[in-house]
């Protein structure tokens, strides 16, 4: 596992729960962004991550991506200058995944964590909470089967600094299930 430290904690993102406060304090200072995604296959979420990461890197931000399985998007991310952290495949309930993600968050001195897809929503969300790093939850599907997994996911998302939904329907679902005032944004 490779970690890169870029000096002291950035003042761009203050450790608060509300992303609106971050936006008001934004300058052209470099932000360290840490994305967590299970694979770098050529799926829709992975392509969105590639576009977003390449754009943020062009703007001068430090972008790090942790993943368990490489794929077509890995090549594109490398070409755009994104720092990749391969953490290897894990069993479904392997607690080392959370610890490894937390280690990378600390090593990179990430200012913010964004999770992608269910497995990393849970593992990345727990690692962000453990390191007290603000995190953004990316809604890719409205998943509501019930049971303890849904309870865990909802509990983590309720502690997210912001939620990015990919449809108005998903945003409505989260607005009705989360505490009032939780910031939910739609990016189709």
Short mmCIF file of C-alpha atoms in Angstrom, two decimals:
data_model
loop_
_atom_site.label_atom_id
_atom_site.label_comp_id
_atom_site.label_asym_id
_atom_site.label_seq_id
_atom_site.Cartn_x
_atom_site.Cartn_y
_atom_site.Cartn_z
CA UNK A 1 0.00 0.00 0.00
CA UNK A 2 1.43 3.35 -1.04
CA UNK A 3 0.68 6.57 0.84
CA UNK A 4 1.75 10.07 -0.02
CA UNK A 5 1.79 12.88 2.51
CA UNK A 6 1.49 16.41 1.21
CA UNK A 7 2.19 18.35 4.37
CA UNK A 8 -0.14 19.83 6.96
CA UNK A 9 -3.93 19.71 7.07
CA UNK A 10 -5.58 21.96 4.49
CA UNK A 11 -7.64 24.85 5.75
CA UNK A 12 -9.99 24.60 2.76
CA UNK A 13 -12.23 22.04 4.41
CA UNK A 14 -12.96 22.60 8.03
CA UNK A 15 -14.08 19.48 9.86
CA UNK A 16 -17.75 20.26 10.05
CA UNK A 17 -20.82 18.28 9.05
CA UNK A 18 -22.21 20.74 6.52
CA UNK A 19 -20.75 20.96 3.02
CA UNK A 20 -22.20 24.45 2.54
CA UNK A 21 -19.64 25.72 5.04
CA UNK A 22 -16.85 24.12 3.00
CA UNK A 23 -18.08 25.78 -0.19
CA UNK A 24 -18.12 29.21 1.45
CA UNK A 25 -14.53 28.70 2.64
CA UNK A 26 -13.31 27.42 -0.73
CA UNK A 27 -10.31 29.00 -2.34
CA UNK A 28 -8.03 27.76 -5.07
CA UNK A 29 -6.04 25.85 -2.46
CA UNK A 30 -5.35 22.21 -3.23
CA UNK A 31 -7.82 19.77 -1.67
CA UNK A 32 -6.94 16.13 -0.94
CA UNK A 33 -9.86 13.97 -2.05
CA UNK A 34 -10.08 10.25 -1.31
CA UNK A 35 -12.51 8.08 -3.29
CA UNK A 36 -13.40 4.50 -2.27
CA UNK A 37 -14.83 2.16 -4.92
CA UNK A 38 -14.88 -1.66 -5.01
CA UNK A 39 -13.66 -2.13 -8.60
CA UNK A 40 -12.32 -0.15 -11.52
CA UNK A 41 -14.33 -2.13 -14.08
CA UNK A 42 -15.98 -0.28 -16.95
CA UNK A 43 -19.36 0.29 -15.28
CA UNK A 44 -21.36 3.51 -14.99
CA UNK A 45 -20.24 4.51 -11.48
CA UNK A 46 -16.63 3.73 -12.37
CA UNK A 47 -16.81 5.90 -15.50
CA UNK A 48 -18.35 8.76 -13.50
CA UNK A 49 -15.47 8.41 -11.03
CA UNK A 50 -12.96 8.59 -13.92
CA UNK A 51 -14.51 11.80 -15.31
CA UNK A 52 -14.75 13.43 -11.90
CA UNK A 53 -11.22 12.42 -10.83
CA UNK A 54 -9.63 13.60 -14.09
CA UNK A 55 -11.41 16.96 -13.82
CA UNK A 56 -10.42 17.46 -10.20
CA UNK A 57 -6.81 16.55 -10.99
CA UNK A 58 -6.76 19.08 -13.86
CA UNK A 59 -7.96 21.71 -11.38
CA UNK A 60 -4.91 20.94 -9.23
CA UNK A 61 -6.48 18.86 -6.48
CA UNK A 62 -4.81 15.72 -5.08
CA UNK A 63 -7.06 12.79 -5.97
CA UNK A 64 -6.59 9.33 -4.44
CA UNK A 65 -8.68 6.27 -5.30
CA UNK A 66 -8.77 3.05 -3.26
CA UNK A 67 -10.08 -0.08 -4.96
CA UNK A 68 -10.12 -3.85 -4.52
CA UNK A 69 -10.07 -4.96 -8.16
CA UNK A 70 -8.48 -3.21 -11.15
CA UNK A 71 -10.11 -2.87 -14.56
CA UNK A 72 -10.43 -0.65 -17.65
CA UNK A 73 -11.02 2.51 -15.62
CA UNK A 74 -7.74 1.98 -13.75
CA UNK A 75 -5.80 2.70 -16.94
CA UNK A 76 -7.74 5.95 -17.49
CA UNK A 77 -7.24 7.06 -13.89
CA UNK A 78 -3.48 6.41 -14.06
CA UNK A 79 -3.24 8.40 -17.30
CA UNK A 80 -4.99 11.37 -15.66
CA UNK A 81 -2.51 11.52 -12.76
CA UNK A 82 -4.73 10.08 -10.04
CA UNK A 83 -2.95 8.21 -7.22
CA UNK A 84 -4.34 4.68 -7.02
CA UNK A 85 -4.30 2.49 -3.91
CA UNK A 86 -4.89 -1.21 -4.65
CA UNK A 87 -6.07 -2.88 -1.47
CA UNK A 88 -6.83 -6.32 -2.93
CA UNK A 89 -9.92 -8.47 -2.84
CA UNK A 90 -11.48 -9.12 0.55
CA UNK A 91 -14.06 -11.41 2.08
CA UNK A 92 -17.44 -9.72 2.47
CA UNK A 93 -17.09 -8.99 6.19
CA UNK A 94 -13.31 -8.50 6.45
CA UNK A 95 -12.72 -5.77 9.05
CA UNK A 96 -9.19 -5.26 7.71
CA UNK A 97 -10.76 -3.42 4.77
CA UNK A 98 -11.95 -0.67 7.12
CA UNK A 99 -8.57 -0.50 8.87
CA UNK A 100 -6.69 -0.34 5.54
CA UNK A 101 -8.93 2.44 4.24
CA UNK A 102 -8.45 4.36 7.50
CA UNK A 103 -4.66 3.98 7.13
CA UNK A 104 -4.79 5.41 3.61
CA UNK A 105 -7.02 8.29 4.76
CA UNK A 106 -4.43 9.14 7.43
CA UNK A 107 -1.41 8.68 5.12
CA UNK A 108 -2.85 10.87 2.38
CA UNK A 109 -4.18 13.37 4.93
CA UNK A 110 -7.44 13.36 2.99
CA UNK A 111 -9.63 16.40 3.48
CA UNK A 112 -12.73 14.53 2.35
CA UNK A 113 -13.78 10.97 1.52
CA UNK A 114 -16.40 10.04 -1.09
CA UNK A 115 -17.75 6.50 -1.22
CA UNK A 116 -19.02 4.72 -4.32
CA UNK A 117 -21.22 1.59 -4.38
CA UNK A 118 -22.58 -0.39 -1.45
CA UNK A 119 -19.54 -2.23 -0.16
CA UNK A 120 -17.39 0.88 -0.04
CA UNK A 121 -20.31 2.96 1.23
CA UNK A 122 -20.11 0.90 4.41
CA UNK A 123 -16.34 0.29 4.65
CA UNK A 124 -15.35 3.78 3.47
CA UNK A 125 -18.02 5.42 5.61
CA UNK A 126 -16.81 3.59 8.72
CA UNK A 127 -13.16 4.44 7.92
CA UNK A 128 -14.06 8.11 7.45
CA UNK A 129 -15.95 8.18 10.75
CA UNK A 130 -13.05 6.39 12.48
CA UNK A 131 -10.57 9.01 11.22
CA UNK A 132 -13.03 11.88 11.72
CA UNK A 133 -12.82 12.83 8.07
CA UNK A 134 -15.93 14.30 6.42
CA UNK A 135 -17.45 11.96 3.86
CA UNK A 136 -19.84 12.20 0.96
CA UNK A 137 -22.15 9.31 0.17
CA UNK A 138 -22.80 8.69 -3.56
CA UNK A 139 -26.22 7.17 -4.20
CA UNK A 140 -26.07 4.92 -7.28
CA UNK A 141 -29.18 2.82 -6.58
CA UNK A 142 -32.03 3.11 -4.12
CA UNK A 143 -31.50 -0.08 -2.15
CA UNK A 144 -34.08 -0.84 0.51
CA UNK A 145 -34.34 -4.54 1.26
CA UNK A 146 -34.61 -3.98 5.02
CA UNK A 147 -32.75 -5.89 7.69
CA UNK A 148 -29.53 -5.12 9.49
CA UNK A 149 -27.56 -4.20 6.33
CA UNK A 150 -30.04 -1.49 5.42
CA UNK A 151 -30.03 -0.28 9.04
CA UNK A 152 -26.20 -0.07 9.00
CA UNK A 153 -26.15 1.73 5.66
CA UNK A 154 -28.81 4.23 6.75
CA UNK A 155 -26.99 4.83 10.05
CA UNK A 156 -23.76 5.61 8.18
CA UNK A 157 -25.43 7.80 5.57
CA UNK A 158 -27.11 9.79 8.36
CA UNK A 159 -23.59 10.75 9.50
CA UNK A 160 -22.40 11.75 6.01
CA UNK A 161 -21.49 15.37 5.39
CA UNK A 162 -23.49 15.28 2.16
CA UNK A 163 -25.34 12.87 -0.11
CA UNK A 164 -25.09 12.96 -3.88
CA UNK A 165 -28.03 11.27 -5.57
CA UNK A 166 -28.26 10.49 -9.27
CA UNK A 167 -32.01 11.08 -9.53
CA UNK A 168 -34.77 13.14 -7.94
CA UNK A 169 -36.38 9.88 -6.79
CA UNK A 170 -33.26 8.80 -4.87
CA UNK A 171 -32.96 12.27 -3.33
CA UNK A 172 -36.60 12.12 -2.15
CA UNK A 173 -36.02 8.69 -0.58
CA UNK A 174 -33.00 9.93 1.39
CA UNK A 175 -34.70 13.19 2.40
CA UNK A 176 -37.57 11.19 3.93
CA UNK A 177 -35.32 8.72 5.77
CA UNK A 178 -32.60 11.02 7.08
CA UNK A 179 -32.66 13.61 9.84
CA UNK A 180 -34.06 16.96 8.73
CA UNK A 181 -31.47 19.25 7.19
CA UNK A 182 -29.15 16.55 5.88
CA UNK A 183 -27.72 17.99 2.64
CA UNK A 184 -28.89 15.94 -0.36
CA UNK A 185 -27.81 17.02 -3.85
CA UNK A 186 -28.90 15.65 -7.23
CA UNK A 187 -26.35 15.21 -10.00
CA UNK A 188 -28.02 13.24 -12.81
#
